[in-house]
Structure formats: C-alpha cells, structure tokens
mmCIF file of C-alpha atoms in Angstrom:
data_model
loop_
_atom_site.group_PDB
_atom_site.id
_atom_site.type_symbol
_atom_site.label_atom_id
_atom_site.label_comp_id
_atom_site.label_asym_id
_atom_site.label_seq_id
_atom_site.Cartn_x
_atom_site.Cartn_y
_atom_site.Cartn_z
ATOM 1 C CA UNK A 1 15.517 -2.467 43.554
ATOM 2 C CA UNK A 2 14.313 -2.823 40.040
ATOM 3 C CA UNK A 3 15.396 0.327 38.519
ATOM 4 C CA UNK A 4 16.346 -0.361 35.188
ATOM 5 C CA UNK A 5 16.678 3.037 33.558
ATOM 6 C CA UNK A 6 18.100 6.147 35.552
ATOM 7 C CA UNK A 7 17.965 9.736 33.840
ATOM 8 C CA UNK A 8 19.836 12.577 35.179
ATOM 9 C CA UNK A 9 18.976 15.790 33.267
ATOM 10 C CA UNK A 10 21.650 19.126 33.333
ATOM 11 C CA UNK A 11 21.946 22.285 32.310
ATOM 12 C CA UNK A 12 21.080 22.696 28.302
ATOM 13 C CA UNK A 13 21.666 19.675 26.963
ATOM 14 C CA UNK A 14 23.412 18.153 29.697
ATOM 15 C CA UNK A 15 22.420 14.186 30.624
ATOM 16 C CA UNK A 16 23.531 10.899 32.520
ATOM 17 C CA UNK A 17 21.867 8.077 32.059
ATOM 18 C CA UNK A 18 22.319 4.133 32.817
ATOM 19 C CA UNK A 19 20.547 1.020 31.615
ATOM 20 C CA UNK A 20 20.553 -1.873 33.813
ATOM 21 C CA UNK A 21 19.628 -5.252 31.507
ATOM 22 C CA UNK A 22 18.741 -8.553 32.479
ATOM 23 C CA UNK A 23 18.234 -11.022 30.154
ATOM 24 C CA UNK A 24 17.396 -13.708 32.960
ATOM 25 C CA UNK A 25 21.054 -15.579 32.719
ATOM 26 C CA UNK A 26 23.194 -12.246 32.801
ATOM 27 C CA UNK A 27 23.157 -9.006 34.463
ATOM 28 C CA UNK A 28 25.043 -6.117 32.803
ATOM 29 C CA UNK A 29 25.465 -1.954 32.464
ATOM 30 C CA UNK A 30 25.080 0.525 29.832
ATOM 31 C CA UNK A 31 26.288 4.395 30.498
ATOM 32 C CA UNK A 32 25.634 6.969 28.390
ATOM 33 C CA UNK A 33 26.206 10.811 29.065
ATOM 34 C CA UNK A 34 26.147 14.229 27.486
ATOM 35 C CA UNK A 35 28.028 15.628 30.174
ATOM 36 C CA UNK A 36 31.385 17.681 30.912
ATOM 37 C CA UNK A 37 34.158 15.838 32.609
ATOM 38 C CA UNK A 38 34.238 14.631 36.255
ATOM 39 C CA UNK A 39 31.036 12.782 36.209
ATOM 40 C CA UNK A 40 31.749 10.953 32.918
ATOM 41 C CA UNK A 41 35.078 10.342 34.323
ATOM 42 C CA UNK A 42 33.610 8.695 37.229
ATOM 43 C CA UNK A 43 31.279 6.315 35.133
ATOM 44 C CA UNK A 44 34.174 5.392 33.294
ATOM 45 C CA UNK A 45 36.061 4.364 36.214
ATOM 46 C CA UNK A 46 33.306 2.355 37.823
ATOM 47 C CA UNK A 47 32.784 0.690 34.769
ATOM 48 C CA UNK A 48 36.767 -0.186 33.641
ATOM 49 C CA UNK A 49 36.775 -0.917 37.850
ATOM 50 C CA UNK A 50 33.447 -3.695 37.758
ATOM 51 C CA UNK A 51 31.005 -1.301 39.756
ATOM 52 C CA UNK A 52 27.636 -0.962 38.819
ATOM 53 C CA UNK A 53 26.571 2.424 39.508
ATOM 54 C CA UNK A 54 24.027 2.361 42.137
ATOM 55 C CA UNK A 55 22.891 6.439 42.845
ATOM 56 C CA UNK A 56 23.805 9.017 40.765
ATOM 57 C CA UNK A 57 23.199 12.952 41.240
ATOM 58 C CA UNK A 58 23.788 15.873 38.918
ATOM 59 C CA UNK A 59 24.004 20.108 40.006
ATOM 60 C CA UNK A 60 23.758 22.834 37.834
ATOM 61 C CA UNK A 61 27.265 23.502 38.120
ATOM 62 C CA UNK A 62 29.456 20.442 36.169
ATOM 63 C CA UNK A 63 31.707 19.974 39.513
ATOM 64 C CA UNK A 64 28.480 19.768 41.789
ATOM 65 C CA UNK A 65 27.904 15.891 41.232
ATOM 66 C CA UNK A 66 27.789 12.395 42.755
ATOM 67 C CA UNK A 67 28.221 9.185 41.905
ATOM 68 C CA UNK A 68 27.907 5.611 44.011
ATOM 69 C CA UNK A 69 29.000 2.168 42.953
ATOM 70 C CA UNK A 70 29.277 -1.424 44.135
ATOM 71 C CA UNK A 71 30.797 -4.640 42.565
ATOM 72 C CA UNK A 72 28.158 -7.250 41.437
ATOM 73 C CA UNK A 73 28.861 -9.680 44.164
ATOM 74 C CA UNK A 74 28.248 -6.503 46.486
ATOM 75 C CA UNK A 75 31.193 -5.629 47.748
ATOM 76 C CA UNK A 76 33.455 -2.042 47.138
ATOM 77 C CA UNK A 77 30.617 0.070 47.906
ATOM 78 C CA UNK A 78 31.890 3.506 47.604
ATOM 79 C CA UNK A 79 30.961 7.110 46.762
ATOM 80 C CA UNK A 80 32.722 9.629 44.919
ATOM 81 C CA UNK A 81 31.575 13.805 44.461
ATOM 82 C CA UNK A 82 32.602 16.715 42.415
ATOM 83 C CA UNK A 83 35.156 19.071 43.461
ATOM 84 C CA UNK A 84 32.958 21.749 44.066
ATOM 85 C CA UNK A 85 30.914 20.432 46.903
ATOM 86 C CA UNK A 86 31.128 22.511 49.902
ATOM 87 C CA UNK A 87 32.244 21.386 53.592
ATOM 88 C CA UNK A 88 29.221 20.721 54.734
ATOM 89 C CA UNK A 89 28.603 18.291 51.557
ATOM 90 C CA UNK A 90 31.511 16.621 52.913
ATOM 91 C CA UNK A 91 30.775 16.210 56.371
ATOM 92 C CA UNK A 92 27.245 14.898 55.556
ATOM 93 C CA UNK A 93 28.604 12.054 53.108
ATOM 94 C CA UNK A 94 31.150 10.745 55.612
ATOM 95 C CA UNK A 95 28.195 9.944 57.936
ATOM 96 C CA UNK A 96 26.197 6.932 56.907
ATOM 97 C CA UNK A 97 25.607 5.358 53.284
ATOM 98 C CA UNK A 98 23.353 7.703 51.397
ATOM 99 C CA UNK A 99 20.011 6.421 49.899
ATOM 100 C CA UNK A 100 19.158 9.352 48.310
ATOM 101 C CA UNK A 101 21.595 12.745 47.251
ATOM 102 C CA UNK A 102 20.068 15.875 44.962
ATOM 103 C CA UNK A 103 21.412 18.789 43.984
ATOM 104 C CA UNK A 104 18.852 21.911 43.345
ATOM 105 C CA UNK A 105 19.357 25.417 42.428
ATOM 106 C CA UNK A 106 21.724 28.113 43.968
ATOM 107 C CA UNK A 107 24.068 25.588 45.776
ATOM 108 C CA UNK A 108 21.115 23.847 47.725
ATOM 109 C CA UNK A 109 21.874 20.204 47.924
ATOM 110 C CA UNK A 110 19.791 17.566 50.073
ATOM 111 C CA UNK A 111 21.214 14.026 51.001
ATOM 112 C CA UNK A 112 18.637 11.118 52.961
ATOM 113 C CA UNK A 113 20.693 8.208 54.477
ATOM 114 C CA UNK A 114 19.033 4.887 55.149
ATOM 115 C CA UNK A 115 17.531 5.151 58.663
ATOM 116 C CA UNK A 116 15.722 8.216 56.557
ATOM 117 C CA UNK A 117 17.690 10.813 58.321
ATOM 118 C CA UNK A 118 18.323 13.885 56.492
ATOM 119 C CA UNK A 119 20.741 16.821 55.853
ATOM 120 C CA UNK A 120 20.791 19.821 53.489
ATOM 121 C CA UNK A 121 21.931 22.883 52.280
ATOM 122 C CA UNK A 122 20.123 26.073 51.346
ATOM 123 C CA UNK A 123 17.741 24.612 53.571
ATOM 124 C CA UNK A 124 16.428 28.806 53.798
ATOM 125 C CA UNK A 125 15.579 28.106 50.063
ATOM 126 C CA UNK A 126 13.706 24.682 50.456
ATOM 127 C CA UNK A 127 10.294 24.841 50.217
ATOM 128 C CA UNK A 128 8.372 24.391 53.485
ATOM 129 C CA UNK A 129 6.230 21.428 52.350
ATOM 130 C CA UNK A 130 9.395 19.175 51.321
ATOM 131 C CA UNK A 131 11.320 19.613 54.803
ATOM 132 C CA UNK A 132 7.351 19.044 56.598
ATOM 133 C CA UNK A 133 7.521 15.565 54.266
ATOM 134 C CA UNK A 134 11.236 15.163 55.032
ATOM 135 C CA UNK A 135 10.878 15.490 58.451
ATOM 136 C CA UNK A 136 7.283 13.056 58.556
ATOM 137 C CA UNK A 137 7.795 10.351 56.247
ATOM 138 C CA UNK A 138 9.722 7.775 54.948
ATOM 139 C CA UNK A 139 11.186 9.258 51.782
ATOM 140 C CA UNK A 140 11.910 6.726 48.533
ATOM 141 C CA UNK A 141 12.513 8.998 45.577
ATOM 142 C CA UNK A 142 13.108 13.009 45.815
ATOM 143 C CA UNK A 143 13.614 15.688 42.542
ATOM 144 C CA UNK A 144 15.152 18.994 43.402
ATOM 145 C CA UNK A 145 14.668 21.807 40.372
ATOM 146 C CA UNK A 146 17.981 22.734 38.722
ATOM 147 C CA UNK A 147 16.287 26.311 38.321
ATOM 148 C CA UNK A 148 14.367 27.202 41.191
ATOM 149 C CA UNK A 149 15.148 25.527 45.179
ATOM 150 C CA UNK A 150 11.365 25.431 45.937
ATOM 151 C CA UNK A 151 10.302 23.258 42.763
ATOM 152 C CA UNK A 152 10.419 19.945 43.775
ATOM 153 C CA UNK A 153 9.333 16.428 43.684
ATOM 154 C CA UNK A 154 8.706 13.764 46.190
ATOM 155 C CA UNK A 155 7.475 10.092 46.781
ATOM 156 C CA UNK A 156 7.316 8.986 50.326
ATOM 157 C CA UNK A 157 5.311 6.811 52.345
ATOM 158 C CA UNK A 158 2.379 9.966 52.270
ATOM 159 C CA UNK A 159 1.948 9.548 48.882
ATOM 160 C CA UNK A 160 3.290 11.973 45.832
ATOM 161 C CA UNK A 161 3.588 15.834 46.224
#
C-alpha cells in the first residue's frame, strides 16, 4: 500500500517503528522499538518467522497492543494482541481481518475491518464527530489520543478531521 515508514508512539518514551525498503530488486524489513516486552516479542517472532508486519497498534498500558503479519509471498496472515485486551477485544478480532485497530485512552479501543465495518470500546468516551465519520465514510487511516478518548485523528473518504 506504499507505506514505508510506520511510527507507533507510547507512553514517555515508548515507540515501535518499521521501515519497509525497496531497492527495486529486493524487498526487506527493519524493526526498531523502545518498548516493554510483548510487543517487541511479537516483532521478533514475525521477523525470526518471515512475516512482514503489516498493522501494528500500541495502548497506554504495555499489554494493550496488536500486531499483524503475513509472509512475503502472502500467505500466514495472522494477528496476535496483548494480554490485557478485554472480551470484547477478543470477540471483535475473531470476526473479519482488521484494516485498521487503535487503542486510545482509559481502555477505549476501536477496530475497522475491510468492508469498513466497525466496533469499539469506550464508545461513551468517543467523540461524537469520529463515530458520525465512522458511521458515514469510508475510513483509511484513524489516530486515537493515548491521553484523552475524544482527541483524535481521521482520514476518510470526507476528507481530514
């Protein structure tokens, strides 16, 4: 999809970050993290494993996280979350493949799967304009604040808000 750089930004100084190279005969991967266990974990495995990582989401919290990854030739597409991820997290990922998954503040969490339906948590907290776009528009990129659930940031087929 052409992302070449992906930046997740934590708590303090708290990152996750991967560079996707092309130097028109080969394709590879570069992780780097500042970042307390399970998610660097995770990278690690995909990597040692042959999975690119694909989506990646960080929570305030270091077991709130998520990582997706798929083999070069495309196959062994698979997800993988953080221990701390409630129920409902759960139930929402076993539906379809995920295009989009954000963590916000206080436990909210919102995940967008490809036919652009939508589920959340601490959707109380969300701010009205982002479940209006959610529920409107064809959603490509979404931001949810680590410190407050009704800072956000979203790019759908409406524009940028």
């Amino acid at each position: 999809e052409g992302s070449r750089v992906n930046v997740l930004l934590g708590d303090d100084d708290e990152y996750v970050l991967t560079l996707n190279w092309d130097d028109g005969t080969t394709e590879w991967q570069e992780m780097d993290w500042n970042s307390p266990g399970p998610i660097a974990r995770q990278l690690v495995n995909c990597s040692q494993k042959g999975r690119w990582v694909t989506h990646m989401a960080l929570g305030s919290d270091p077991d709130w996280w998520y990582v997706r990854g798929v083999k070069e030739d495309g196959t062994g597409d698979h997800w993988w979350w953080g221990d701390a991820c409630d129920e409902d997290f759960a139930s929402a990922m076993s539906e379809d493949q995920k295009k989009i998954v954000v963590f916000g503040a206080d436990g909210a969490w919102v995940t967008i799967d490809e036919d652009d339906d939508w589920y959340s948590h601490g959707s109380t907290t969300l701010h009205k304009e982002l479940i209006k776009r959610m529920k409107k528009g064809k959603v490509e990129k979404l931001c949810l604040s680590l410190e407050s659930s009704r800072a956000f940031w979203i790019k759908d087929d409406n524009g940028m808000y």
